[in-house]
Amino acid sequence: MNNSTGILMVEAIELIKRYDNIYLVSHVQPDGDNIGSTLALAKAIEKFKGGIKVIKVDDIPSDYQFLPGIDMIKNYDINEPIDLLISLDSSDLNRLGLGKEFARKAKRVINIDHHITNDNFGDINIVSPSSAATGEIVYEFIKKMAVDIDKDIATCLYTAISTDTGSFIYSNTTYKTHLIVAELLKVGIDVETININLYQNRSMARTKLFIDSMNSLETYLEGKVGVIAVTQEMLKAYDAKMEDTEGLISFVRGIDSIEVACLLKEIDKNEVKVSLRSKKRIDVSRICNKFNGGGHIRAAGCTINERLPVTKDIILEEILMNFR
Ligand code: AMP
Ligand code: MN
Ligand code: MN
């Protein structure tokens, strides 16, 4: 976080004080960071002045149903008055799904995010690519608001930071990450239960999908690039959902020779969600940016509107070019 972040936070808090109809929103295909940081900020604003609304833009994966305040995420009518929209963990307006319409209607937009590809779509942009998770920025924001971080808020922030750092092992993890998490543990959260909910709660359907998709692994460039795919047919076979692909791509990156791991998720016949992860060398955010996606240096994504085999060729070509 740079020096101006504190000033931007004060300005954002002034807007929160001033406006009545305040909405929070985050990106589609939700993850632990966006749900955790959204609920933490929602709970903090609730304590600060009350009346906060959290817009549901996508289904919540079962992994995060245990989070305190999860029922705050609801459908809201776009025709109601909207003063202030706070977007979390989203690099651009398109990633907000129907939240984009709320942003268009709002008098002011606050953009809180940590993606290097963020396009500063807000009136106030609190964007910190050096933060491991949006949850880290929200932690500082809540401190600035002078709201007490209780167990519920700390549980949500811990989830946000733990999931976006792969349990504190990814290269985005810094000493600040550990200092913040130490403060969260001081509050007395039940880390054992949180971690069981997040990491030791895999369904049998997800396990079978995992085994099958690993069988689809193809490697290129002497094992430096690994590609796996999950099709709608595979989901049907195991009665699994696309959210059950969580963890697959990290497993591929974990292979010794791999530098870039690629997961292709067949959303529809002509729509494939691409996830990329790298280990040490390749900037995958640059690759995804070429396809209107984005993310971070070591984790990024995009959507390509082609059939699965075509998408594979397109993305592979781009990945392999980056090794030259
Ligand atoms: P994923 O592979 O979906 O887990 O995403 C990896 C990282 O890239 C996350 O930080 C996402 O928020 C980001 N990301 C994924 N898809 C997109 C996209 N279409 N546009 C911008 N960022 C994305
Ligand atoms: Mn996210
Ligand atoms: Mn994030």
PDB file of C-alpha atoms in Angstrom, residues 9 12 16 24-26 37 41 86-91 109-115 118 121-122 124-128 134-138 141:
ATOM      1  CA  MET A   9      -9.564   5.733   2.756  1.00  0.00           C
ATOM      2  CA  ALA A  12     -14.101   6.990   1.161  1.00  0.00           C
ATOM      3  CA  ILE A  16     -19.936   6.358   3.695  1.00  0.00           C
ATOM      4  CA  LEU A  24     -21.523  -3.494  -1.514  1.00  0.00           C
ATOM      5  CA  VAL A  25     -20.726  -5.764  -4.425  1.00  0.00           C
ATOM      6  CA  SER A  26     -17.985  -8.095  -5.609  1.00  0.00           C
ATOM      7  CA  SER A  37     -13.746  -9.121   2.477  1.00  0.00           C
ATOM      8  CA  LEU A  41     -16.760  -4.624   5.386  1.00  0.00           C
ATOM      9  CA  ILE A  86     -18.511  -0.055  -2.978  1.00  0.00           C
ATOM     10  CA  SER A  87     -16.871  -2.665  -5.210  1.00  0.00           C
ATOM     11  CA  LEU A  88     -14.435  -5.172  -3.703  1.00  0.00           C
ATOM     12  CA  ASP A  89     -11.835  -7.468  -5.296  1.00  0.00           C
ATOM     13  CA  SER A  90     -12.923  -6.697  -8.859  1.00  0.00           C
ATOM     14  CA  SER A  91     -10.521  -5.381 -11.479  1.00  0.00           C
ATOM     15  CA  VAL A 109     -18.363   4.360  -6.776  1.00  0.00           C
ATOM     16  CA  ILE A 110     -15.568   3.280  -4.424  1.00  0.00           C
ATOM     17  CA  ASN A 111     -13.241   0.657  -5.919  1.00  0.00           C
ATOM     18  CA  ILE A 112     -11.260  -1.396  -3.364  1.00  0.00           C
ATOM     19  CA  ASP A 113      -9.021  -4.015  -4.982  1.00  0.00           C
ATOM     20  CA  HIS A 114      -5.577  -5.638  -5.270  1.00  0.00           C
ATOM     21  CA  HIS A 115      -5.449  -6.752  -8.924  1.00  0.00           C
ATOM     22  CA  ASN A 118      -7.400  -2.918 -12.127  1.00  0.00           C
ATOM     23  CA  PHE A 121     -13.204   2.457 -12.659  1.00  0.00           C
ATOM     24  CA  GLY A 122     -14.248   4.147  -9.391  1.00  0.00           C
ATOM     25  CA  ILE A 124     -12.235   6.712  -5.432  1.00  0.00           C
ATOM     26  CA  ASN A 125      -9.773   3.917  -6.263  1.00  0.00           C
ATOM     27  CA  ILE A 126      -8.124   2.178  -3.331  1.00  0.00           C
ATOM     28  CA  VAL A 127      -6.048  -0.226  -5.404  1.00  0.00           C
ATOM     29  CA  SER A 128      -3.056  -1.941  -3.871  1.00  0.00           C
ATOM     30  CA  THR A 134      -8.511  -7.490  -0.774  1.00  0.00           C
ATOM     31  CA  GLY A 135      -9.059  -8.683   2.799  1.00  0.00           C
ATOM     32  CA  GLU A 136      -5.757  -7.002   3.791  1.00  0.00           C
ATOM     33  CA  ILE A 137      -6.944  -3.652   2.410  1.00  0.00           C
ATOM     34  CA  VAL A 138     -10.332  -4.074   4.106  1.00  0.00           C
ATOM     35  CA  PHE A 141     -10.005   0.272   6.053  1.00  0.00           C
TER      36      PHE A 141
END
